[in-house]
Backbone as numpy.savetxt, mean C-alpha at the origin, in Angstrom:
# Nx Ny Nz CAx CAy CAz Cx Cy Cz
25.23 19.76 -16.54 25.35 21.03 -16.13 24.59 22.03 -16.92
24.40 21.89 -18.30 23.64 22.83 -18.90 22.38 22.53 -18.74
21.87 21.17 -18.51 20.57 20.73 -18.29 20.09 21.33 -16.92
20.86 21.13 -15.87 20.42 21.90 -14.53 20.45 23.24 -14.55
21.29 23.92 -15.51 21.12 25.28 -15.50 19.72 25.84 -16.20
19.43 24.95 -17.33 18.17 25.18 -17.95 17.13 24.84 -17.10
17.04 23.96 -16.32 16.05 23.77 -15.33 15.80 24.85 -14.44
16.92 25.31 -13.94 16.86 26.52 -12.92 16.51 27.77 -13.69
16.86 27.91 -14.72 16.21 29.05 -15.61 14.69 29.03 -15.78
14.18 27.85 -16.04 12.88 27.59 -16.28 11.98 27.94 -15.07
12.41 27.20 -13.79 11.63 27.52 -12.69 10.95 28.74 -12.40
11.68 29.90 -12.36 10.99 31.15 -12.04 10.12 31.31 -13.21
10.38 31.25 -14.36 9.29 31.36 -15.35 7.95 30.69 -15.15
8.09 29.32 -14.95 6.99 28.45 -14.85 6.28 28.84 -13.53
7.07 29.20 -12.48 6.34 29.64 -11.14 5.60 31.03 -11.34
6.13 31.77 -12.26 5.34 33.06 -12.40 4.10 32.92 -13.06
3.98 31.70 -13.90 2.56 31.43 -14.42 1.51 30.91 -13.36
1.77 30.66 -12.21 0.77 30.12 -11.27 0.68 31.00 -10.06
-0.33 31.13 -9.42 -0.67 32.03 -8.52 -0.60 31.53 -7.11
-0.48 29.97 -7.13 -0.42 29.37 -5.88 0.99 28.53 -5.73
1.44 28.20 -4.59 2.70 27.04 -4.42 2.20 25.74 -4.71
3.28 25.06 -5.37 3.11 23.80 -5.91 3.03 22.73 -4.73
4.09 23.04 -3.75 4.06 21.98 -2.79 4.39 22.36 -1.49
4.66 23.58 -1.24 4.72 24.06 0.15 3.56 24.34 1.02
2.31 24.33 0.17 1.04 24.47 0.77 0.68 23.15 1.73
1.25 22.02 1.57 1.01 20.95 2.40 1.96 20.73 3.42
1.40 20.60 4.61 2.14 20.48 5.88 1.73 19.27 6.69
2.27 18.05 6.16 1.66 16.97 6.84 2.48 16.38 7.87
1.98 15.89 9.00 2.53 15.63 10.32 3.15 14.10 10.41
2.65 13.26 9.33 3.08 12.01 9.32 4.56 11.80 8.92
5.25 10.80 9.40 6.57 10.69 9.11 7.10 10.82 7.76
6.35 10.15 6.89 6.52 10.26 5.43 5.22 10.01 4.53
5.54 10.51 3.36 4.43 10.48 2.38 4.78 10.72 0.90
3.91 10.25 0.01 4.18 10.65 -1.39 2.87 10.48 -2.04
2.85 11.45 -3.10 1.63 11.32 -4.08 2.16 11.30 -5.39
1.52 10.47 -6.30 1.87 10.30 -7.76 0.66 10.11 -8.66
0.81 10.65 -9.80 -0.11 10.22 -10.80 0.05 8.85 -11.67
-0.84 8.01 -11.58 -0.70 6.89 -11.81 -0.23 6.96 -13.45
-1.20 7.66 -14.18 -1.17 7.70 -15.51 0.14 8.06 -16.10
0.85 9.10 -15.54 2.11 9.54 -15.89 3.49 9.27 -15.16
3.03 8.59 -13.95 4.22 8.42 -13.01 4.92 9.55 -12.15
4.24 10.87 -12.62 4.80 12.02 -12.05 4.44 12.16 -10.46
5.60 12.41 -9.70 5.47 12.45 -8.47 5.19 13.99 -8.18
3.75 14.18 -7.45 3.38 15.39 -7.10 3.78 16.00 -5.77
3.96 15.00 -4.87 4.38 15.54 -3.59 5.14 14.42 -2.85
6.14 14.72 -1.87 6.95 13.86 -1.37 7.46 14.45 -0.05
7.41 13.56 0.91 7.88 14.01 2.23 8.68 12.77 2.85
9.97 12.98 3.01 10.87 11.78 3.39 10.57 10.37 2.80
10.40 10.49 1.42 9.79 9.56 0.68 10.94 8.24 0.40
12.09 8.46 0.60 13.14 7.34 0.50 13.55 6.86 1.69
12.99 7.09 3.00 13.39 6.80 4.20 12.85 5.32 4.38
13.59 4.15 4.59 12.85 2.99 4.78 12.34 3.08 6.33
10.98 2.67 6.38 10.11 2.49 7.57 9.32 1.26 7.46
8.74 0.88 8.79 8.10 -0.19 8.79 6.72 0.13 8.21
6.11 -0.69 6.98 4.75 -0.44 6.47 3.72 -1.09 7.05
3.91 -1.75 7.88 2.72 -2.67 8.46 2.13 -3.46 7.45
0.70 -3.59 7.54 0.01 -4.40 6.41 0.02 -3.89 5.12
0.61 -2.63 4.74 0.62 -2.02 3.43 1.47 -3.14 2.65
2.35 -3.88 3.39 3.20 -4.89 2.67 2.28 -6.05 2.16
1.30 -6.09 2.51 0.29 -7.41 1.96 -0.21 -7.07 0.69
0.25 -5.87 0.05 -0.08 -5.66 -1.42 0.84 -6.63 -2.26
2.22 -6.80 -1.46 3.05 -7.82 -2.34 2.44 -9.31 -2.18
1.74 -9.54 -1.12 1.31 -10.93 -0.75 0.18 -11.11 -1.93
-0.76 -9.98 -2.19 -1.81 -10.00 -3.13 -1.29 -10.22 -4.51
0.01 -9.30 -4.79 0.32 -9.36 -6.06 0.88 -10.96 -6.38
1.42 -11.71 -5.50 1.89 -13.06 -5.82 0.67 -13.82 -5.94
-0.32 -13.66 -5.36 -1.38 -14.42 -5.45 -1.97 -14.39 -6.86
-2.17 -13.18 -7.36 -2.73 -12.65 -8.71 -1.67 -13.01 -9.81
-0.27 -13.04 -9.53 0.38 -13.48 -10.56 0.23 -15.04 -10.73
0.23 -15.94 -9.73 -0.03 -17.14 -9.73 -1.32 -17.78 -10.45
-2.38 -17.05 -9.99 -3.79 -17.32 -10.65 -3.71 -16.89 -12.13
-3.21 -15.78 -12.38 -2.92 -15.29 -13.96 -1.93 -16.34 -14.73
-1.04 -16.98 -14.00 -0.18 -17.80 -14.68 -0.89 -19.36 -14.69
-1.96 -19.56 -14.13 -2.58 -20.88 -13.86 -2.00 -21.80 -12.90
-1.20 -21.30 -11.86 -0.50 -22.08 -11.19 -1.40 -22.14 -9.91
-2.38 -21.35 -9.75 -3.39 -21.34 -8.54 -4.70 -21.05 -9.04
-5.84 -21.67 -8.33 -7.09 -21.42 -8.84 -7.85 -20.86 -7.57
-8.69 -19.86 -8.06 -9.50 -19.21 -6.80 -10.38 -20.24 -5.99
-10.79 -21.27 -6.81 -11.65 -22.10 -6.00 -10.80 -23.04 -5.13
-9.67 -23.09 -5.24 -8.48 -24.11 -4.53 -8.87 -24.05 -3.15
-8.83 -25.15 -2.47 -9.00 -25.25 -0.90 -7.83 -25.16 -0.14
-7.88 -24.39 0.85 -6.46 -24.11 1.75 -7.16 -24.55 3.12
-6.37 -25.35 3.70 -6.59 -25.61 5.02 -5.57 -25.08 5.88
-6.03 -24.48 6.93 -5.12 -23.39 7.90 -4.29 -24.18 8.88
-3.17 -23.79 8.89 -2.09 -24.34 10.00 -2.25 -23.89 11.21
-1.71 -24.40 12.27 -1.74 -24.05 13.62 -1.18 -22.58 13.70
-0.16 -22.25 12.96 0.49 -20.77 12.91 -0.60 -19.89 12.25
-1.06 -20.29 11.19 -2.04 -19.31 10.46 -3.12 -18.98 11.61
-3.53 -19.98 12.16 -4.82 -19.81 12.86 -4.38 -18.90 14.23
-3.28 -19.02 14.75 -2.86 -18.17 15.88 -2.27 -17.01 15.68
-1.73 -16.43 14.43 -1.03 -15.24 14.24 -1.87 -14.03 14.77
-1.20 -13.16 15.36 -2.07 -12.10 16.04 -2.49 -10.80 15.10
-3.30 -10.00 15.68 -3.56 -8.85 15.00 -4.95 -9.01 14.25
-5.20 -8.30 13.22 -6.62 -8.37 12.48 -6.61 -9.66 11.83
-7.89 -10.39 12.03 -7.90 -11.73 11.81 -9.45 -12.06 11.16
-9.55 -13.15 10.61 -10.74 -13.76 10.12 -11.22 -14.55 11.41
-10.23 -15.03 12.13 -10.70 -15.75 13.43 -10.97 -17.29 13.12
-10.14 -18.09 12.57 -10.40 -19.56 12.38 -9.45 -20.47 13.07
-9.91 -21.70 13.06 -9.12 -22.81 13.87 -8.41 -23.47 12.98
-7.25 -24.30 13.33 -6.29 -25.03 12.68 -7.12 -26.04 11.93
-6.92 -26.37 10.80 -7.70 -27.30 10.09 -8.99 -26.78 9.20
-9.44 -25.53 9.56 -10.60 -24.99 8.95 -10.22 -24.74 7.55
-10.98 -24.62 6.36 -10.86 -24.72 5.02 -11.37 -23.63 4.54
-10.79 -22.80 3.61 -11.32 -21.57 2.74 -10.80 -21.72 1.46
-11.45 -21.00 0.72 -11.02 -21.07 -0.90 -9.95 -20.02 -0.99
-9.07 -19.92 -2.00 -8.14 -19.10 -2.25 -8.67 -17.59 -2.23
-9.81 -17.62 -2.87 -10.54 -16.33 -3.20 -11.08 -15.75 -1.91
-11.45 -16.54 -0.90 -12.06 -15.91 0.29 -10.77 -15.44 1.17
-9.63 -16.18 1.26 -8.44 -15.65 2.04 -7.90 -14.43 1.12
-7.86 -14.38 0.00 -7.47 -13.11 -0.91 -8.30 -11.98 -0.31
-9.65 -12.25 -0.59 -10.47 -11.10 -0.23 -10.41 -10.63 1.39
-10.20 -11.48 2.15 -10.17 -11.37 3.76 -8.95 -10.58 4.02
-7.77 -10.75 2.93 -6.39 -10.17 3.21 -6.58 -8.54 2.59
-7.21 -8.56 1.56 -7.25 -7.24 0.73 -8.29 -6.29 1.40
-9.37 -6.66 2.00 -10.42 -5.74 2.48 -10.29 -5.86 3.93
-10.22 -6.76 4.71 -10.19 -6.77 5.94 -8.80 -6.66 6.74
-7.55 -6.87 6.00 -6.44 -6.93 6.30 -6.09 -8.18 7.34
-6.77 -9.36 7.01 -6.46 -10.40 7.98 -5.19 -11.05 7.89
-4.50 -11.03 9.16 -3.23 -11.60 8.91 -3.24 -13.04 8.81
-4.24 -13.90 9.37 -4.49 -15.16 9.34 -4.62 -15.72 7.94
-5.37 -14.90 7.23 -5.54 -15.29 5.74 -4.36 -15.02 4.91
-3.73 -13.94 5.15 -2.29 -13.98 4.56 -1.30 -14.92 4.73
-1.30 -15.46 5.92 -0.32 -16.61 6.23 -0.78 -17.72 5.64
-2.12 -17.98 5.69 -2.67 -19.29 5.05 -2.24 -19.24 3.67
-2.35 -18.17 2.87 -2.02 -17.80 1.60 -0.61 -18.35 1.35
0.19 -17.56 2.05 1.61 -17.78 1.82 2.19 -19.11 2.14
1.68 -19.95 3.14 1.95 -21.29 3.36 1.69 -22.27 2.29
0.30 -21.92 1.74 -0.20 -22.72 0.75 0.60 -22.49 -0.61
0.91 -21.45 -0.92 1.74 -21.01 -1.98 3.18 -21.31 -2.01
3.83 -21.09 -0.90 5.29 -21.41 -0.82 5.79 -22.46 0.01
4.63 -23.31 0.64 4.97 -24.34 1.52 5.37 -23.93 2.82
5.95 -22.68 2.91 6.14 -22.21 4.17 6.03 -20.63 4.09
6.00 -19.92 5.24 6.20 -18.56 5.16 7.49 -18.03 4.78
8.51 -18.71 5.18 9.74 -18.40 4.90 10.14 -18.50 3.40
9.68 -19.49 2.71 9.79 -19.70 1.35 9.03 -18.50 0.57
7.81 -18.22 1.31 7.04 -17.23 0.39 7.70 -15.69 0.57
8.41 -15.51 1.65 9.16 -14.36 1.88 10.23 -14.25 0.80
10.98 -15.46 0.23 11.83 -15.26 -0.74 11.41 -14.97 -2.04
9.93 -15.44 -2.35 9.21 -15.06 -3.45 8.79 -13.59 -3.47
8.58 -12.96 -2.32 8.38 -11.62 -2.09 9.53 -10.64 -2.53
10.65 -11.17 -2.10 11.89 -10.27 -2.18 12.22 -10.32 -3.54
12.14 -11.55 -4.12 12.75 -11.68 -5.64 11.46 -10.80 -6.52
10.25 -10.79 -6.21 9.17 -10.05 -6.92 9.67 -8.53 -6.86
10.01 -8.11 -5.75 10.36 -6.82 -5.33 11.56 -6.41 -6.20
12.61 -7.09 -6.50 13.66 -6.81 -7.39 13.12 -6.69 -8.80
12.33 -7.57 -9.18 11.79 -7.57 -10.63 11.20 -6.35 -10.96
10.44 -5.81 -9.83 9.33 -4.58 -9.94 10.32 -3.39 -9.95
11.61 -3.47 -9.35 12.51 -2.51 -9.38 12.51 -1.58 -8.14
11.92 -2.33 -7.10 12.11 -1.53 -5.79 13.41 -1.40 -5.52
13.83 -0.35 -4.33 15.00 -0.05 -4.02 15.66 -1.25 -3.21
17.25 -1.06 -3.19 17.73 -2.08 -2.27 17.38 -1.90 -0.90
16.80 -1.03 -0.42 16.39 -0.86 0.97 15.11 -1.54 1.34
14.65 -1.88 0.27 13.04 -2.50 0.38 13.28 -4.14 0.80
12.66 -4.42 1.81 12.91 -5.81 2.46 11.54 -6.36 3.01
11.22 -7.34 2.61 9.92 -8.05 3.06 10.50 -9.24 3.98
9.74 -9.06 5.29 10.18 -10.02 6.34 9.23 -11.18 6.48
7.85 -10.78 6.21 6.97 -11.78 6.31 5.79 -11.72 5.46
4.64 -12.31 5.34 3.54 -12.25 4.54 2.56 -11.13 5.06
2.62 -10.71 6.28 1.73 -9.76 6.83 2.22 -8.25 7.12
3.31 -8.10 7.31 3.69 -6.66 7.86 3.78 -6.66 9.29
3.53 -7.75 9.99 3.68 -7.59 11.31 5.09 -7.66 11.79
5.41 -6.85 13.04 6.68 -6.76 13.54 7.29 -8.26 13.84
8.69 -8.24 13.62 9.39 -9.50 13.82 9.24 -10.10 15.28
9.09 -9.06 16.37 8.95 -9.48 17.68 7.64 -10.06 17.85
6.64 -9.83 17.24 5.24 -10.34 17.30 5.21 -11.85 16.81
6.08 -12.24 15.95 6.19 -13.56 15.48 7.24 -14.47 16.06
7.89 -14.08 16.95 8.94 -14.90 17.47 8.28 -16.19 18.16
7.09 -16.03 18.78 6.64 -17.07 19.49 6.12 -18.23 18.51
6.08 -18.01 17.28 5.47 -18.98 16.39 6.74 -19.64 15.75
6.91 -20.89 15.73 7.89 -21.52 15.14 7.91 -21.54 13.75
6.85 -21.67 13.23 6.66 -21.70 11.78 6.61 -20.37 10.91
6.81 -19.34 11.85 6.62 -17.78 11.40 8.15 -17.44 10.72
8.01 -16.70 9.76 9.23 -15.98 9.09 9.46 -14.78 9.94
10.43 -15.02 10.98 10.54 -13.98 11.84 12.11 -13.52 12.03
12.83 -13.65 10.88 14.25 -13.28 10.93 14.43 -11.94 10.91
13.62 -11.14 10.22 13.73 -9.60 9.97 12.61 -9.07 10.02
12.60 -7.70 10.07 11.27 -6.72 9.84 11.26 -6.39 8.46
10.03 -6.01 8.00 9.68 -5.63 6.75 9.95 -3.99 6.88
10.63 -3.67 5.78 11.08 -2.19 5.70 10.70 -1.73 4.15
10.01 -0.78 4.24 9.80 -0.05 2.82 9.81 1.61 3.10
10.36 2.06 1.92 10.06 3.48 2.06 8.75 3.96 1.22
8.21 5.19 1.69 7.01 5.55 0.78 7.05 5.44 -0.44
8.19 5.75 -1.00 8.56 5.73 -2.48 8.19 4.15 -2.93
8.80 3.44 -2.21 8.77 1.96 -2.60 7.33 1.42 -2.63
6.59 1.91 -1.61 5.23 1.45 -1.35 4.41 1.82 -2.41
4.66 2.89 -2.75 3.94 3.69 -3.96 4.08 3.05 -5.25
5.33 2.64 -5.44 5.76 1.85 -6.76 5.20 0.35 -6.69
5.04 -0.15 -5.42 4.37 -1.25 -5.42 2.94 -1.24 -5.93
2.16 -0.35 -5.22 1.00 -0.17 -5.42 0.58 0.18 -6.83
1.46 1.24 -7.43 1.37 1.51 -8.72 1.46 0.32 -9.76
2.46 -0.61 -9.48 2.46 -1.74 -10.18 1.45 -2.79 -10.22
1.03 -2.83 -9.01 -0.27 -3.85 -8.67 -1.32 -3.24 -9.55
-1.77 -2.01 -9.39 -2.91 -1.27 -10.24 -2.50 -1.37 -11.66
-1.52 -1.21 -12.17 -1.37 -1.19 -13.57 -1.26 -2.57 -14.13
-1.02 -3.72 -13.38 -0.81 -5.00 -14.02 -2.16 -5.62 -13.74
-2.79 -5.46 -12.66 -4.06 -5.99 -12.21 -5.07 -4.96 -11.51
-5.57 -4.27 -12.56 -6.65 -3.17 -12.20 -7.86 -3.77 -11.46
-7.99 -5.13 -11.77 -9.38 -5.71 -11.38 -9.33 -6.04 -9.67
-7.81 -5.66 -9.07 -7.93 -5.66 -7.75 -8.60 -4.66 -6.94
-9.09 -3.64 -7.88 -9.91 -2.42 -7.33 -11.37 -2.84 -7.13
-11.69 -4.08 -8.05 -13.11 -4.57 -7.72 -13.34 -5.36 -6.40
-12.14 -5.59 -5.89 -12.23 -6.11 -4.32 -11.91 -5.12 -3.35
-10.97 -4.12 -3.69 -10.67 -3.22 -2.50 -11.65 -1.98 -2.47
-12.52 -1.75 -3.38 -13.53 -0.88 -3.30 -14.79 -1.43 -2.46
-14.90 -2.67 -2.24 -15.78 -3.16 -1.30 -15.89 -2.72 0.25
-16.93 -2.68 0.77 -16.81 -2.38 2.10 -17.01 -3.37 3.02
-17.31 -4.68 2.64 -17.16 -5.73 3.41 -16.84 -6.96 2.63
-16.64 -8.03 3.26 -16.43 -9.33 2.66 -17.09 -10.55 3.40
-17.98 -11.24 2.53 -18.80 -12.33 3.25 -17.91 -13.57 2.81
-17.70 -14.34 4.02 -17.23 -15.57 3.88 -18.10 -16.90 4.29
-18.45 -17.37 3.05 -19.29 -18.47 3.07 -18.75 -19.69 3.86
-17.56 -19.91 3.82 -16.89 -20.94 4.68 -17.05 -20.87 6.07
-17.20 -19.44 6.48 -16.97 -19.31 7.99 -18.43 -18.58 8.52
-19.35 -18.25 7.51 -20.53 -17.49 7.72 -20.20 -16.22 8.42
-19.30 -15.46 7.97 -18.94 -14.36 8.60 -18.84 -12.91 7.54
-19.15 -11.86 8.03 -18.90 -10.75 7.20 -17.80 -9.75 7.76
-16.90 -9.46 6.98 -15.66 -8.75 7.71 -15.69 -7.36 6.84
-15.70 -6.36 7.76 -15.57 -5.02 7.24 -14.17 -4.50 6.71
-14.30 -3.48 5.69 -13.20 -2.91 5.15 -12.44 -2.11 6.32
-11.06 -1.97 6.25 -10.42 -1.11 7.23 -10.15 0.27 6.53
-10.61 0.33 5.24 -10.33 1.56 4.43 -11.72 2.67 4.93
-11.30 3.41 5.67 -12.52 4.37 6.02 -12.60 5.72 5.00
-12.03 5.44 4.02 -12.21 6.60 3.00 -13.28 6.27 1.82
-13.80 5.16 1.85 -14.68 4.71 0.85 -16.02 5.24 1.02
-16.74 5.28 0.22 -18.11 5.95 0.23 -18.87 5.54 1.37
-19.43 6.54 2.22 -20.29 6.12 3.32 -19.55 6.04 4.68
-18.24 6.04 4.57 -17.43 6.11 5.79 -17.18 7.40 6.30
-16.27 7.52 7.48 -15.88 8.82 8.12 -15.13 9.71 7.21
-14.25 9.04 6.49 -13.29 9.87 5.80 -13.47 9.79 4.37
-14.76 9.43 3.94 -15.04 9.40 2.53 -14.48 10.32 1.56
-13.86 9.77 0.45 -13.31 10.85 -0.36 -13.87 10.46 -1.83
-14.35 11.23 -2.51 -15.02 11.07 -3.90 -13.97 10.33 -4.79
-14.30 9.13 -5.25 -13.57 8.61 -6.30 -12.42 7.54 -5.71
-12.40 7.48 -4.13 -11.46 6.63 -3.54 -12.21 4.99 -3.69
-11.17 4.17 -4.24 -11.65 2.91 -3.98 -10.46 1.73 -3.93
-9.70 2.27 -3.00 -8.60 1.23 -2.41 -7.62 2.29 -1.61
-6.42 1.75 -0.95 -6.02 0.15 -1.40 -5.83 -0.63 -0.33
-4.78 -0.01 0.65 -4.33 -1.02 1.79 -4.15 0.06 2.91
-4.58 -0.47 4.05 -4.21 0.22 5.43 -3.18 -0.70 6.37
-2.58 -0.09 7.21 -1.57 -0.75 8.00 -1.43 -0.08 9.18
-1.12 -0.88 10.38 -0.91 -0.59 11.72 -0.08 -1.72 12.48
0.99 -1.06 13.13 1.60 -1.79 14.15 2.24 -0.65 15.15
2.57 -1.12 16.16 3.10 -0.18 17.24 4.34 0.53 16.72
5.10 -0.35 16.14 6.36 0.26 15.42 6.12 1.12 14.22
5.11 0.80 13.63 4.69 1.47 12.16 4.06 2.71 12.43
3.10 2.75 13.41 2.08 3.81 13.40 1.13 3.51 12.40
0.20 4.44 12.24 -0.97 4.22 11.31 -0.58 4.73 9.82
-0.93 3.65 8.88 -0.51 3.93 7.50 -1.53 3.72 6.70
-1.36 4.21 5.42 -2.41 4.02 4.36 -1.67 4.22 2.95
-2.07 3.15 2.11 -1.63 3.50 0.81 -3.22 3.62 0.08
-3.54 4.93 -0.60 -4.77 5.09 -1.00 -4.76 5.43 -2.71
-5.78 5.19 -3.23 -5.82 5.50 -4.49 -7.34 6.21 -4.76
-7.51 7.00 -5.85 -8.52 7.65 -6.10 -8.72 8.02 -7.49
-9.88 8.01 -8.15 -10.03 8.42 -9.61 -11.00 9.57 -9.83
-10.83 10.39 -10.40 -11.70 11.59 -10.69 -11.42 12.02 -12.16
-12.52 11.99 -13.09 -12.50 12.50 -14.40 -11.29 12.02 -15.18
-11.24 10.65 -14.92 -10.35 9.64 -15.86 -8.89 9.85 -15.07
-8.52 10.58 -14.24 -7.36 10.53 -13.75 -7.11 9.99 -12.27
-6.15 9.05 -12.33 -5.98 8.25 -10.93 -4.73 8.52 -10.27
-5.02 8.93 -9.15 -3.72 9.35 -8.01 -3.47 8.11 -7.12
-2.15 7.95 -6.58 -1.86 6.94 -5.73 -1.02 7.66 -4.61
-1.37 7.46 -3.32 -0.86 8.21 -2.21 -0.48 7.22 -1.25
0.74 7.61 -0.51 1.11 6.80 0.79 1.35 7.63 1.99
0.89 7.27 2.84 0.99 8.05 4.38 1.57 7.18 5.26
2.66 7.28 5.85 3.29 6.40 6.88 3.65 7.00 8.07
3.48 6.35 9.33 3.78 6.91 10.44 2.90 7.78 11.25
1.52 7.64 10.94 0.63 8.68 11.51 0.48 8.23 12.93
0.31 9.34 13.90 0.22 8.93 15.30 -1.29 8.80 15.73
-2.29 8.86 14.83 -3.55 8.66 15.23 -4.29 7.84 14.14
-5.41 7.12 14.37 -5.80 6.17 13.39 -6.34 7.17 12.17
-7.13 8.20 12.55 -7.75 8.79 11.53 -7.02 9.92 10.81
-5.70 10.34 11.34 -4.57 11.03 10.59 -4.22 10.53 9.34
-3.90 9.28 9.35 -3.48 8.61 7.89 -4.71 8.94 6.84
-6.03 9.05 7.18 -7.04 9.23 6.24 -7.19 10.69 5.98
-7.18 11.37 7.04 -7.15 12.74 6.80 -6.15 13.46 5.90
-4.97 12.99 6.20 -3.86 13.61 5.26 -3.77 12.94 3.88
-4.22 11.68 3.90 -4.64 11.33 2.45 -5.49 12.12 1.84
-6.54 12.47 2.41 -7.65 13.33 1.79 -6.87 14.77 1.42
-6.03 15.32 2.27 -5.29 16.51 1.69 -4.67 16.21 0.56
-3.77 15.16 0.55 -3.03 14.77 -0.79 -3.76 14.75 -1.96
-5.12 14.01 -1.79 -6.00 13.82 -2.91 -6.52 15.34 -3.40
-6.86 16.14 -2.41 -7.55 17.60 -2.71 -6.50 18.26 -3.66
-5.23 18.23 -2.88 -4.26 18.81 -3.74 -3.77 18.28 -5.07
-3.74 16.94 -5.08 -3.27 16.32 -6.38 -4.51 16.64 -7.50
-5.70 16.64 -7.27 -6.71 16.63 -8.28 -6.89 18.26 -8.72
-6.22 18.99 -7.81 -6.36 20.62 -8.22 -4.90 20.81 -8.99
-4.20 19.89 -9.13 -2.79 20.07 -9.70 -2.81 19.42 -11.02
-2.60 20.32 -12.22 -2.42 19.85 -13.36 -0.97 19.24 -13.66
-0.62 18.89 -14.93 0.58 18.35 -15.15 1.76 19.47 -14.94
1.56 20.69 -15.53 2.50 21.60 -15.15 2.68 21.82 -13.88
1.59 21.99 -13.02 1.99 22.30 -11.55 2.77 21.19 -10.78
2.46 20.03 -11.36 3.13 18.90 -10.80 4.46 18.84 -11.13
4.93 19.40 -12.53 6.26 19.41 -12.70 6.98 20.47 -12.07
6.27 21.65 -11.83 6.98 22.57 -10.99 7.18 22.22 -9.52
6.19 21.52 -9.14 6.52 21.14 -7.70 7.59 20.09 -7.62
7.66 19.26 -8.51 8.52 18.24 -8.58 10.16 18.92 -8.63
10.09 19.80 -9.52 11.35 20.35 -9.67 11.81 21.51 -8.36
10.78 22.10 -7.81 11.14 22.66 -6.70 11.47 21.97 -5.52
10.78 20.82 -5.26 11.19 20.09 -4.28 12.54 19.35 -4.24
13.02 19.16 -5.47 14.25 18.64 -5.78 15.35 19.66 -5.47
15.18 20.98 -5.92 16.05 21.72 -5.79 16.15 22.56 -4.55
15.02 22.38 -3.50 14.96 23.06 -2.27 14.20 24.55 -2.43
13.42 24.69 -3.61 12.87 25.90 -3.67 11.49 26.01 -3.25
11.29 27.17 -2.51 9.61 27.18 -2.12 9.08 28.54 -2.94
7.93 28.10 -3.57 7.15 29.17 -4.13 6.24 30.10 -3.47
6.05 31.26 -3.14 5.05 31.67 -2.45 5.53 32.04 -0.86
């Protein structure tokens, strides 16, 4: 109680030092959002951040994490050959577009997953690592617990597709839907970036060329340099879309040595997720540590300044 009283007493003092509101100036239309400073872990903004929602392909960050874990542990090699199953070849949504029996390297499938959000590539990786997608899902949920995601965080498959989209496929993990809050998604992204910062060398690329298929696949991240919603310093991280989830985006950007991570979920239009991510980044890079502390305290206490 004394701590709470102290916080309450300090808020007006801190607020008086600033000329602008810390959080109230943002009015996002998406269902949920969060912005955090990767270096400090400080939450700079949040909206419905603890509500479990379908994350669509943003959940592929966990698929990426498991691949990187296994490569770094020596259990998987980047040049390892992976033959596509009938299920991997048929899974709907964003795809490389291969046939059953086609062979790709782990690296090609990883890059297609991270850059183009290819569902067939994610399934091929999951089946290769776990033996089946269902077994791979157990690895995903086990890793989620180790990271410290909330008890409401549930991974249902390797792609983030809705359960109903996978029911026609006997080999699919279609028992349940993937559900993550914006906070859980941001925690996953932050963990991935801290443990394997090299993932940015992949996510910052505008396209991926697959030698095995003689194909070039474009990035789904329209905030990269030269794209419609380009934001200075953006170099990742993962888009998502299903009918159930709406348009989603986990973004990250670095300016002057400071890296921010944002999550936007449930946007109604494709560009809205990028536009609102841009608003979050603009706000975040204008916000110093004290501003963020004030905003976080005000948000928790339901106080609006200005």
